[in-house]
Amino acid sequence: MVRTWPALDVRSIPDLFEASLTDYDVTAINEGEDGWRIFFHTTQERDRAAVGLRAEFSGLAIEPVDVPDEDWAARSQASLRAIQIGRVIVAPPWDTPVTIVVQPSMGFGTGHHATTRLCLAALQQLDLRGLTVIDVGTGSGVLAITASLLGAANVIGIDDDEDAISSARENLGLNPRARVNLQVGDLRQAASANADLLMANLTGALLVTAADQLRQLTDSRGRLILSGFMAREERDVLHAFHPLTVEHRAQEEEWLCVTLR
Ligand code: SAH
């Protein structure tokens, strides 16, 4: 509920009006182009003033108003977060959750693996709106679907495993607002995509051997979110992507995820 302040709107201020206000507990006066807005501490005091001023200045247009304090609402509610009650989530506009529906299957990517979670977290550090995103090794499609729902304009998901692509297709159907272009293909044969963002949750060994192809799929000013490798592989992976630099790094147990630029 938005807090309101009791006030009176008064058009065309007569002589001696201001002097009469000293009889009441006025907190502030806003002088506008078409009159004054006079604020009071309490509704009772505002109403008392309305009666008194109407008696004193007959014919004067005095209108009680309850002025919403937008700043107060913003100040007191900015930290408000979505809450979940069973299957229902009640959220303020700045914290609307994104739900991705993924059918558990043999394919990788239900969101229960640390690397998928790390990628999902890294994705949310970026403003994806309007971007072209390529998800290499899309598996269930979870990252690609998420990128689309977070506002990416064009999302491509590729995987060399036909079963993965068919499960990704099924999951796309379960998330009707998502738009993803799914393709069966080996990343090593993929055509240049000029992506603003490439996501590759693969393995350390594959990231190292395919580093050049992955970079070729990405715009020169784009970013790469890489995961699926372990802490002990970090040096080799970063070396393979030299001279890109680490913009963000996160670790869950032995699993790593980096965002390179
Ligand atoms: N992106 C999902 C799944 C990652 S599992 C997630 O983050 O949860 C890795 C996926 O990469 C698998 O589906 C696998 O089939 C695919 N993959 C492995 N090697 C590949 C290659 N050379 N080209 C394309 N996809 C490949």
PDB file of C-alpha atoms and ligand atoms in Angstrom:
ATOM      1  CA  MET A   1       0.000   0.000   0.000  1.00  0.00           C
ATOM      2  CA  VAL A   2       1.328   3.433  -0.940  1.00  0.00           C
ATOM      3  CA  ARG A   3       1.506   5.852   1.942  1.00  0.00           C
ATOM      4  CA  THR A   4      -0.458   9.060   1.443  1.00  0.00           C
ATOM      5  CA  TRP A   5      -0.126  12.518   2.927  1.00  0.00           C
ATOM      6  CA  PRO A   6      -3.282  14.476   3.891  1.00  0.00           C
ATOM      7  CA  ALA A   7      -3.442  17.787   2.051  1.00  0.00           C
ATOM      8  CA  LEU A   8      -5.757  20.530   0.886  1.00  0.00           C
ATOM      9  CA  ASP A   9      -5.737  21.911  -2.640  1.00  0.00           C
ATOM     10  CA  VAL A  10      -6.711  25.560  -2.678  1.00  0.00           C
ATOM     11  CA  ARG A  11      -7.242  27.570  -5.857  1.00  0.00           C
ATOM     12  CA  SER A  12      -6.627  31.330  -6.019  1.00  0.00           C
ATOM     13  CA  ILE A  13      -5.277  32.307  -2.631  1.00  0.00           C
ATOM     14  CA  PRO A  14      -7.128  35.240  -1.014  1.00  0.00           C
ATOM     15  CA  ASP A  15      -5.484  37.924   1.124  1.00  0.00           C
ATOM     16  CA  LEU A  16      -4.806  36.901   4.721  1.00  0.00           C
ATOM     17  CA  PHE A  17      -5.116  33.240   3.809  1.00  0.00           C
ATOM     18  CA  GLU A  18      -1.547  32.448   4.747  1.00  0.00           C
ATOM     19  CA  ALA A  19      -1.947  34.138   8.128  1.00  0.00           C
ATOM     20  CA  SER A  20      -4.966  31.951   8.880  1.00  0.00           C
ATOM     21  CA  LEU A  21      -2.921  28.828   8.231  1.00  0.00           C
ATOM     22  CA  THR A  22      -0.935  29.498  11.396  1.00  0.00           C
ATOM     23  CA  ASP A  23      -3.984  28.225  13.318  1.00  0.00           C
ATOM     24  CA  TYR A  24      -3.359  24.741  11.941  1.00  0.00           C
ATOM     25  CA  ASP A  25      -0.592  22.185  12.070  1.00  0.00           C
ATOM     26  CA  VAL A  26       0.724  22.619   8.534  1.00  0.00           C
ATOM     27  CA  THR A  27       3.776  20.602   7.519  1.00  0.00           C
ATOM     28  CA  ALA A  28       4.465  22.006   4.065  1.00  0.00           C
ATOM     29  CA  ILE A  29       3.022  24.224   1.365  1.00  0.00           C
ATOM     30  CA  ASN A  30       3.631  23.582  -2.318  1.00  0.00           C
ATOM     31  CA  GLU A  31       2.906  26.675  -4.353  1.00  0.00           C
ATOM     32  CA  GLY A  32       1.861  25.591  -7.810  1.00  0.00           C
ATOM     33  CA  GLU A  33       0.662  27.405 -10.911  1.00  0.00           C
ATOM     34  CA  ASP A  34      -2.994  26.833 -10.140  1.00  0.00           C
ATOM     35  CA  GLY A  35      -2.964  27.216  -6.407  1.00  0.00           C
ATOM     36  CA  TRP A  36      -1.483  25.804  -3.269  1.00  0.00           C
ATOM     37  CA  ARG A  37      -1.239  22.285  -1.962  1.00  0.00           C
ATOM     38  CA  ILE A  38      -1.088  22.425   1.819  1.00  0.00           C
ATOM     39  CA  PHE A  39       0.112  19.361   3.712  1.00  0.00           C
ATOM     40  CA  PHE A  40      -0.877  18.398   7.257  1.00  0.00           C
ATOM     41  CA  HIS A  41       0.476  15.906   9.759  1.00  0.00           C
ATOM     42  CA  THR A  42      -2.810  14.073  10.186  1.00  0.00           C
ATOM     43  CA  THR A  43      -6.087  13.616   8.366  1.00  0.00           C
ATOM     44  CA  GLN A  44      -7.950  14.971  11.405  1.00  0.00           C
ATOM     45  CA  GLU A  45      -5.944  18.179  11.318  1.00  0.00           C
ATOM     46  CA  ARG A  46      -6.482  18.501   7.554  1.00  0.00           C
ATOM     47  CA  ASP A  47     -10.233  18.037   7.983  1.00  0.00           C
ATOM     48  CA  ARG A  48     -10.335  20.532  10.869  1.00  0.00           C
ATOM     49  CA  ALA A  49      -8.492  23.046   8.678  1.00  0.00           C
ATOM     50  CA  ALA A  50     -10.907  22.431   5.787  1.00  0.00           C
ATOM     51  CA  VAL A  51     -13.908  23.209   7.990  1.00  0.00           C
ATOM     52  CA  GLY A  52     -12.282  26.275   9.562  1.00  0.00           C
ATOM     53  CA  LEU A  53     -10.927  27.741   6.320  1.00  0.00           C
ATOM     54  CA  ARG A  54     -14.222  27.185   4.471  1.00  0.00           C
ATOM     55  CA  ALA A  55     -16.029  29.066   7.234  1.00  0.00           C
ATOM     56  CA  GLU A  56     -13.497  31.875   7.154  1.00  0.00           C
ATOM     57  CA  PHE A  57     -13.186  32.181   3.360  1.00  0.00           C
ATOM     58  CA  SER A  58     -16.651  31.400   2.031  1.00  0.00           C
ATOM     59  CA  GLY A  59     -16.789  30.499  -1.629  1.00  0.00           C
ATOM     60  CA  LEU A  60     -13.123  29.458  -1.716  1.00  0.00           C
ATOM     61  CA  ALA A  61     -12.441  26.188  -3.549  1.00  0.00           C
ATOM     62  CA  ILE A  62     -10.837  23.934  -0.924  1.00  0.00           C
ATOM     63  CA  GLU A  63     -10.448  20.322  -1.839  1.00  0.00           C
ATOM     64  CA  PRO A  64      -9.105  17.624   0.481  1.00  0.00           C
ATOM     65  CA  VAL A  65      -6.669  15.256  -1.258  1.00  0.00           C
ATOM     66  CA  ASP A  66      -4.610  12.284  -0.170  1.00  0.00           C
ATOM     67  CA  VAL A  67      -1.315  12.659  -1.978  1.00  0.00           C
ATOM     68  CA  PRO A  68       0.507   9.403  -2.648  1.00  0.00           C
ATOM     69  CA  ASP A  69       4.092   9.525  -1.500  1.00  0.00           C
ATOM     70  CA  GLU A  70       5.784   7.752  -4.398  1.00  0.00           C
ATOM     71  CA  ASP A  71       9.222   8.268  -2.933  1.00  0.00           C
ATOM     72  CA  TRP A  72       8.151   6.781   0.338  1.00  0.00           C
ATOM     73  CA  ALA A  73       6.855   3.740  -1.486  1.00  0.00           C
ATOM     74  CA  ALA A  74      10.046   3.435  -3.483  1.00  0.00           C
ATOM     75  CA  ARG A  75      12.230   3.914  -0.422  1.00  0.00           C
ATOM     76  CA  SER A  76      10.408   1.435   1.724  1.00  0.00           C
ATOM     77  CA  GLN A  77       9.804  -1.159  -0.950  1.00  0.00           C
ATOM     78  CA  ALA A  78      12.926  -1.070  -3.102  1.00  0.00           C
ATOM     79  CA  SER A  79      14.371  -3.959  -1.187  1.00  0.00           C
ATOM     80  CA  LEU A  80      11.212  -5.995  -1.555  1.00  0.00           C
ATOM     81  CA  ARG A  81      11.773  -9.332  -3.265  1.00  0.00           C
ATOM     82  CA  ALA A  82       9.527 -11.956  -4.778  1.00  0.00           C
ATOM     83  CA  ILE A  83       8.055 -14.416  -2.327  1.00  0.00           C
ATOM     84  CA  GLN A  84       6.967 -17.949  -3.073  1.00  0.00           C
ATOM     85  CA  ILE A  85       3.945 -19.582  -1.475  1.00  0.00           C
ATOM     86  CA  GLY A  86       3.750 -23.131  -2.718  1.00  0.00           C
ATOM     87  CA  ARG A  87       3.528 -22.949  -6.520  1.00  0.00           C
ATOM     88  CA  VAL A  88       2.601 -19.254  -6.485  1.00  0.00           C
ATOM     89  CA  ILE A  89       5.160 -16.453  -6.623  1.00  0.00           C
ATOM     90  CA  VAL A  90       4.166 -12.895  -5.780  1.00  0.00           C
ATOM     91  CA  ALA A  91       6.736 -10.479  -7.155  1.00  0.00           C
ATOM     92  CA  PRO A  92       7.281  -6.714  -7.377  1.00  0.00           C
ATOM     93  CA  PRO A  93       7.898  -5.508 -10.951  1.00  0.00           C
ATOM     94  CA  TRP A  94      11.653  -5.277 -10.406  1.00  0.00           C
ATOM     95  CA  ASP A  95      12.006  -8.841  -9.217  1.00  0.00           C
ATOM     96  CA  THR A  96       9.929 -10.958 -11.540  1.00  0.00           C
ATOM     97  CA  PRO A  97      11.304 -14.472 -11.571  1.00  0.00           C
ATOM     98  CA  VAL A  98      12.009 -16.293 -14.804  1.00  0.00           C
ATOM     99  CA  THR A  99      10.792 -19.870 -14.813  1.00  0.00           C
ATOM    100  CA  ILE A 100      12.296 -22.322 -17.279  1.00  0.00           C
ATOM    101  CA  VAL A 101      10.489 -25.617 -17.742  1.00  0.00           C
ATOM    102  CA  VAL A 102      12.851 -28.485 -18.525  1.00  0.00           C
ATOM    103  CA  GLN A 103      11.695 -32.052 -18.942  1.00  0.00           C
ATOM    104  CA  PRO A 104      14.128 -34.284 -17.068  1.00  0.00           C
ATOM    105  CA  SER A 105      15.656 -36.649 -19.592  1.00  0.00           C
ATOM    106  CA  MET A 106      18.813 -38.535 -20.345  1.00  0.00           C
ATOM    107  CA  GLY A 107      20.253 -35.336 -21.825  1.00  0.00           C
ATOM    108  CA  PHE A 108      22.442 -33.019 -19.846  1.00  0.00           C
ATOM    109  CA  GLY A 109      21.101 -29.755 -18.524  1.00  0.00           C
ATOM    110  CA  THR A 110      18.274 -30.117 -16.044  1.00  0.00           C
ATOM    111  CA  GLY A 111      19.824 -27.311 -14.049  1.00  0.00           C
ATOM    112  CA  HIS A 112      20.923 -29.682 -11.351  1.00  0.00           C
ATOM    113  CA  HIS A 113      24.551 -29.712 -12.426  1.00  0.00           C
ATOM    114  CA  ALA A 114      26.872 -27.139 -10.884  1.00  0.00           C
ATOM    115  CA  THR A 115      28.161 -25.940 -14.256  1.00  0.00           C
ATOM    116  CA  THR A 116      24.658 -25.274 -15.585  1.00  0.00           C
ATOM    117  CA  ARG A 117      23.882 -23.278 -12.451  1.00  0.00           C
ATOM    118  CA  LEU A 118      27.138 -21.335 -12.789  1.00  0.00           C
ATOM    119  CA  CYS A 119      26.295 -20.499 -16.410  1.00  0.00           C
ATOM    120  CA  LEU A 120      22.778 -19.412 -15.433  1.00  0.00           C
ATOM    121  CA  ALA A 121      24.262 -17.109 -12.801  1.00  0.00           C
ATOM    122  CA  ALA A 122      26.853 -15.689 -15.217  1.00  0.00           C
ATOM    123  CA  LEU A 123      24.112 -15.073 -17.780  1.00  0.00           C
ATOM    124  CA  GLN A 124      22.209 -12.921 -15.315  1.00  0.00           C
ATOM    125  CA  GLN A 125      25.181 -10.615 -14.858  1.00  0.00           C
ATOM    126  CA  LEU A 126      24.711  -9.406 -18.419  1.00  0.00           C
ATOM    127  CA  ASP A 127      22.044  -7.326 -20.085  1.00  0.00           C
ATOM    128  CA  LEU A 128      20.996  -9.675 -22.872  1.00  0.00           C
ATOM    129  CA  ARG A 129      18.363  -7.446 -24.410  1.00  0.00           C
ATOM    130  CA  GLY A 130      18.795  -7.253 -28.159  1.00  0.00           C
ATOM    131  CA  LEU A 131      21.830  -9.518 -28.280  1.00  0.00           C
ATOM    132  CA  THR A 132      22.643 -12.439 -30.539  1.00  0.00           C
ATOM    133  CA  VAL A 133      23.534 -15.403 -28.362  1.00  0.00           C
ATOM    134  CA  ILE A 134      24.905 -18.795 -29.387  1.00  0.00           C
ATOM    135  CA  ASP A 135      24.786 -21.758 -27.041  1.00  0.00           C
ATOM    136  CA  VAL A 136      27.299 -24.375 -28.115  1.00  0.00           C
ATOM    137  CA  GLY A 137      26.493 -27.819 -26.732  1.00  0.00           C
ATOM    138  CA  THR A 138      22.973 -26.767 -25.857  1.00  0.00           C
ATOM    139  CA  GLY A 139      21.944 -30.188 -24.452  1.00  0.00           C
ATOM    140  CA  SER A 140      18.457 -29.744 -23.013  1.00  0.00           C
ATOM    141  CA  GLY A 141      18.483 -26.163 -24.323  1.00  0.00           C
ATOM    142  CA  VAL A 142      18.308 -24.765 -20.796  1.00  0.00           C
ATOM    143  CA  LEU A 143      20.846 -21.968 -21.336  1.00  0.00           C
ATOM    144  CA  ALA A 144      19.509 -21.028 -24.755  1.00  0.00           C
ATOM    145  CA  ILE A 145      15.910 -20.930 -23.510  1.00  0.00           C
ATOM    146  CA  THR A 146      16.981 -18.823 -20.536  1.00  0.00           C
ATOM    147  CA  ALA A 147      18.879 -16.374 -22.751  1.00  0.00           C
ATOM    148  CA  SER A 148      15.780 -15.933 -24.880  1.00  0.00           C
ATOM    149  CA  LEU A 149      13.516 -15.367 -21.886  1.00  0.00           C
ATOM    150  CA  LEU A 150      16.012 -12.848 -20.496  1.00  0.00           C
ATOM    151  CA  GLY A 151      15.608 -10.763 -23.624  1.00  0.00           C
ATOM    152  CA  ALA A 152      18.207 -11.925 -26.159  1.00  0.00           C
ATOM    153  CA  ALA A 153      16.999 -11.075 -29.660  1.00  0.00           C
ATOM    154  CA  ASN A 154      18.459 -14.039 -31.544  1.00  0.00           C
ATOM    155  CA  VAL A 155      19.401 -17.281 -29.879  1.00  0.00           C
ATOM    156  CA  ILE A 156      21.031 -20.228 -31.601  1.00  0.00           C
ATOM    157  CA  GLY A 157      21.468 -23.567 -29.852  1.00  0.00           C
ATOM    158  CA  ILE A 158      23.704 -26.189 -31.434  1.00  0.00           C
ATOM    159  CA  ASP A 159      24.613 -29.685 -30.376  1.00  0.00           C
ATOM    160  CA  ASP A 160      26.197 -32.553 -32.255  1.00  0.00           C
ATOM    161  CA  ASP A 161      23.891 -35.016 -30.509  1.00  0.00           C
ATOM    162  CA  GLU A 162      20.563 -35.399 -32.290  1.00  0.00           C
ATOM    163  CA  ASP A 163      18.904 -36.663 -29.127  1.00  0.00           C
ATOM    164  CA  ALA A 164      19.980 -33.529 -27.307  1.00  0.00           C
ATOM    165  CA  ILE A 165      18.455 -31.340 -30.010  1.00  0.00           C
ATOM    166  CA  SER A 166      15.190 -33.272 -29.939  1.00  0.00           C
ATOM    167  CA  SER A 167      14.994 -32.891 -26.161  1.00  0.00           C
ATOM    168  CA  ALA A 168      15.848 -29.190 -26.531  1.00  0.00           C
ATOM    169  CA  ARG A 169      13.026 -28.945 -29.063  1.00  0.00           C
ATOM    170  CA  GLU A 170      10.634 -30.554 -26.606  1.00  0.00           C
ATOM    171  CA  ASN A 171      11.728 -28.122 -23.906  1.00  0.00           C
ATOM    172  CA  LEU A 172      11.315 -25.193 -26.256  1.00  0.00           C
ATOM    173  CA  GLY A 173       7.702 -26.310 -26.629  1.00  0.00           C
ATOM    174  CA  LEU A 174       7.325 -26.216 -22.837  1.00  0.00           C
ATOM    175  CA  ASN A 175       8.515 -22.583 -22.790  1.00  0.00           C
ATOM    176  CA  PRO A 176       6.333 -21.000 -25.454  1.00  0.00           C
ATOM    177  CA  ARG A 177       7.678 -17.492 -24.954  1.00  0.00           C
ATOM    178  CA  ALA A 178      11.226 -18.591 -25.804  1.00  0.00           C
ATOM    179  CA  ARG A 179      12.573 -18.301 -29.359  1.00  0.00           C
ATOM    180  CA  VAL A 180      15.600 -20.468 -30.107  1.00  0.00           C
ATOM    181  CA  ASN A 181      16.975 -21.626 -33.425  1.00  0.00           C
ATOM    182  CA  LEU A 182      18.109 -25.212 -32.726  1.00  0.00           C
ATOM    183  CA  GLN A 183      20.591 -26.955 -34.976  1.00  0.00           C
ATOM    184  CA  VAL A 184      22.250 -30.345 -34.997  1.00  0.00           C
ATOM    185  CA  GLY A 185      25.924 -29.772 -35.692  1.00  0.00           C
ATOM    186  CA  ASP A 186      29.469 -30.048 -34.487  1.00  0.00           C
ATOM    187  CA  LEU A 187      30.814 -26.799 -33.144  1.00  0.00           C
ATOM    188  CA  ARG A 188      33.966 -27.381 -35.143  1.00  0.00           C
ATOM    189  CA  GLN A 189      31.958 -27.100 -38.356  1.00  0.00           C
ATOM    190  CA  ALA A 190      29.677 -24.262 -37.276  1.00  0.00           C
ATOM    191  CA  ALA A 191      29.563 -21.223 -39.521  1.00  0.00           C
ATOM    192  CA  SER A 192      30.638 -17.864 -38.148  1.00  0.00           C
ATOM    193  CA  ALA A 193      27.815 -16.420 -36.108  1.00  0.00           C
ATOM    194  CA  ASN A 194      29.108 -13.012 -34.998  1.00  0.00           C
ATOM    195  CA  ALA A 195      27.435 -13.632 -31.668  1.00  0.00           C
ATOM    196  CA  ASP A 196      27.498 -10.949 -28.995  1.00  0.00           C
ATOM    197  CA  LEU A 197      27.626 -13.754 -26.481  1.00  0.00           C
ATOM    198  CA  LEU A 198      28.729 -17.358 -26.785  1.00  0.00           C
ATOM    199  CA  MET A 199      27.960 -19.892 -24.082  1.00  0.00           C
ATOM    200  CA  ALA A 200      29.877 -23.145 -24.015  1.00  0.00           C
ATOM    201  CA  ASN A 201      29.378 -25.525 -21.129  1.00  0.00           C
ATOM    202  CA  LEU A 202      31.559 -28.330 -22.452  1.00  0.00           C
ATOM    203  CA  THR A 203      34.717 -29.897 -21.037  1.00  0.00           C
ATOM    204  CA  GLY A 204      38.146 -28.468 -20.348  1.00  0.00           C
ATOM    205  CA  ALA A 205      39.730 -30.546 -23.102  1.00  0.00           C
ATOM    206  CA  LEU A 206      37.139 -29.533 -25.696  1.00  0.00           C
ATOM    207  CA  LEU A 207      37.341 -25.855 -24.740  1.00  0.00           C
ATOM    208  CA  VAL A 208      41.093 -25.967 -25.262  1.00  0.00           C
ATOM    209  CA  THR A 209      41.031 -27.747 -28.639  1.00  0.00           C
ATOM    210  CA  ALA A 210      38.049 -25.779 -29.955  1.00  0.00           C
ATOM    211  CA  ALA A 211      39.071 -22.363 -28.599  1.00  0.00           C
ATOM    212  CA  ASP A 212      39.712 -20.872 -32.039  1.00  0.00           C
ATOM    213  CA  GLN A 213      36.394 -22.080 -33.476  1.00  0.00           C
ATOM    214  CA  LEU A 214      34.532 -20.799 -30.430  1.00  0.00           C
ATOM    215  CA  ARG A 215      36.143 -17.400 -30.830  1.00  0.00           C
ATOM    216  CA  GLN A 216      35.248 -17.369 -34.500  1.00  0.00           C
ATOM    217  CA  LEU A 217      31.596 -17.792 -33.594  1.00  0.00           C
ATOM    218  CA  THR A 218      31.815 -14.672 -31.445  1.00  0.00           C
ATOM    219  CA  ASP A 219      31.967 -11.051 -32.460  1.00  0.00           C
ATOM    220  CA  SER A 220      35.392  -9.548 -31.735  1.00  0.00           C
ATOM    221  CA  ARG A 221      33.826  -7.341 -29.051  1.00  0.00           C
ATOM    222  CA  GLY A 222      31.582 -10.099 -27.744  1.00  0.00           C
ATOM    223  CA  ARG A 223      31.756 -12.203 -24.621  1.00  0.00           C
ATOM    224  CA  LEU A 224      32.173 -15.911 -23.938  1.00  0.00           C
ATOM    225  CA  ILE A 225      30.738 -17.736 -20.954  1.00  0.00           C
ATOM    226  CA  LEU A 226      32.759 -20.926 -20.558  1.00  0.00           C
ATOM    227  CA  SER A 227      32.132 -23.724 -18.125  1.00  0.00           C
ATOM    228  CA  GLY A 228      32.373 -27.473 -17.760  1.00  0.00           C
ATOM    229  CA  PHE A 229      36.047 -27.343 -16.781  1.00  0.00           C
ATOM    230  CA  MET A 230      37.688 -27.836 -13.444  1.00  0.00           C
ATOM    231  CA  ALA A 231      39.897 -25.629 -11.327  1.00  0.00           C
ATOM    232  CA  ARG A 232      42.970 -27.613 -12.303  1.00  0.00           C
ATOM    233  CA  GLU A 233      42.195 -26.989 -16.012  1.00  0.00           C
ATOM    234  CA  GLU A 234      41.735 -23.254 -15.605  1.00  0.00           C
ATOM    235  CA  ARG A 235      45.227 -22.258 -16.705  1.00  0.00           C
ATOM    236  CA  ASP A 236      45.063 -24.288 -19.908  1.00  0.00           C
ATOM    237  CA  VAL A 237      41.607 -22.998 -20.772  1.00  0.00           C
ATOM    238  CA  LEU A 238      42.518 -19.348 -20.176  1.00  0.00           C
ATOM    239  CA  HIS A 239      45.758 -19.828 -22.107  1.00  0.00           C
ATOM    240  CA  ALA A 240      43.830 -21.220 -25.085  1.00  0.00           C
ATOM    241  CA  PHE A 241      41.646 -18.093 -25.128  1.00  0.00           C
ATOM    242  CA  HIS A 242      44.512 -15.636 -24.705  1.00  0.00           C
ATOM    243  CA  PRO A 243      44.404 -12.598 -25.033  1.00  0.00           C
ATOM    244  CA  LEU A 244      40.786 -12.507 -23.859  1.00  0.00           C
ATOM    245  CA  THR A 245      40.508 -11.459 -20.251  1.00  0.00           C
ATOM    246  CA  VAL A 246      38.379 -12.721 -17.395  1.00  0.00           C
ATOM    247  CA  GLU A 247      35.487 -10.423 -16.624  1.00  0.00           C
ATOM    248  CA  HIS A 248      33.762 -12.703 -14.151  1.00  0.00           C
ATOM    249  CA  ARG A 249      34.727 -15.973 -12.486  1.00  0.00           C
ATOM    250  CA  ALA A 250      32.727 -18.283 -10.264  1.00  0.00           C
ATOM    251  CA  GLN A 251      33.413 -21.648  -8.758  1.00  0.00           C
ATOM    252  CA  GLU A 252      31.252 -24.344  -7.239  1.00  0.00           C
ATOM    253  CA  GLU A 253      33.297 -27.108  -5.682  1.00  0.00           C
ATOM    254  CA  GLU A 254      35.802 -28.061  -8.363  1.00  0.00           C
ATOM    255  CA  TRP A 255      33.725 -26.634 -11.226  1.00  0.00           C
ATOM    256  CA  LEU A 256      34.499 -23.282 -12.796  1.00  0.00           C
ATOM    257  CA  CYS A 257      32.701 -20.779 -14.966  1.00  0.00           C
ATOM    258  CA  VAL A 258      34.346 -17.735 -16.501  1.00  0.00           C
ATOM    259  CA  THR A 259      33.063 -14.866 -18.592  1.00  0.00           C
ATOM    260  CA  LEU A 260      35.720 -13.720 -21.042  1.00  0.00           C
ATOM    261  CA  ARG A 261      35.866 -10.587 -23.063  1.00  0.00           C
TER     262      ARG A 261
HETATM  263  N1  SAH B   1      24.334 -26.431 -22.205  1.00  0.00           N
HETATM  264  C1  SAH B   1      23.777 -27.440 -21.324  1.00  0.00           C
HETATM  265  C2  SAH B   1      24.355 -28.836 -21.628  1.00  0.00           C
HETATM  266  C3  SAH B   1      25.856 -28.946 -21.472  1.00  0.00           C
HETATM  267  S1  SAH B   1      26.435 -30.637 -21.700  1.00  0.00           S
HETATM  268  C4  SAH B   1      24.003 -27.065 -19.882  1.00  0.00           C
HETATM  269  O1  SAH B   1      24.728 -26.098 -19.662  1.00  0.00           O
HETATM  270  O2  SAH B   1      23.446 -27.682 -18.987  1.00  0.00           O
HETATM  271  C5  SAH B   1      27.439 -30.503 -23.106  1.00  0.00           C
HETATM  272  C6  SAH B   1      26.709 -30.683 -24.427  1.00  0.00           C
HETATM  273  O3  SAH B   1      27.673 -30.436 -25.448  1.00  0.00           O
HETATM  274  C7  SAH B   1      26.163 -32.078 -24.670  1.00  0.00           C
HETATM  275  O4  SAH B   1      24.785 -31.996 -24.982  1.00  0.00           O
HETATM  276  C8  SAH B   1      26.977 -32.578 -25.864  1.00  0.00           C
HETATM  277  O5  SAH B   1      26.205 -33.365 -26.769  1.00  0.00           O
HETATM  278  C9  SAH B   1      27.435 -31.300 -26.538  1.00  0.00           C
HETATM  279  N2  SAH B   1      28.680 -31.396 -27.306  1.00  0.00           N
HETATM  280  C10 SAH B   1      29.809 -32.070 -26.968  1.00  0.00           C
HETATM  281  N3  SAH B   1      30.727 -31.940 -27.936  1.00  0.00           N
HETATM  282  C11 SAH B   1      30.180 -31.184 -28.915  1.00  0.00           C
HETATM  283  C12 SAH B   1      30.645 -30.711 -30.179  1.00  0.00           C
HETATM  284  N4  SAH B   1      31.860 -30.997 -30.626  1.00  0.00           N
HETATM  285  N5  SAH B   1      29.819 -29.940 -30.917  1.00  0.00           N
HETATM  286  C13 SAH B   1      28.586 -29.640 -30.470  1.00  0.00           C
HETATM  287  N6  SAH B   1      28.089 -30.062 -29.287  1.00  0.00           N
HETATM  288  C14 SAH B   1      28.886 -30.836 -28.513  1.00  0.00           C
END
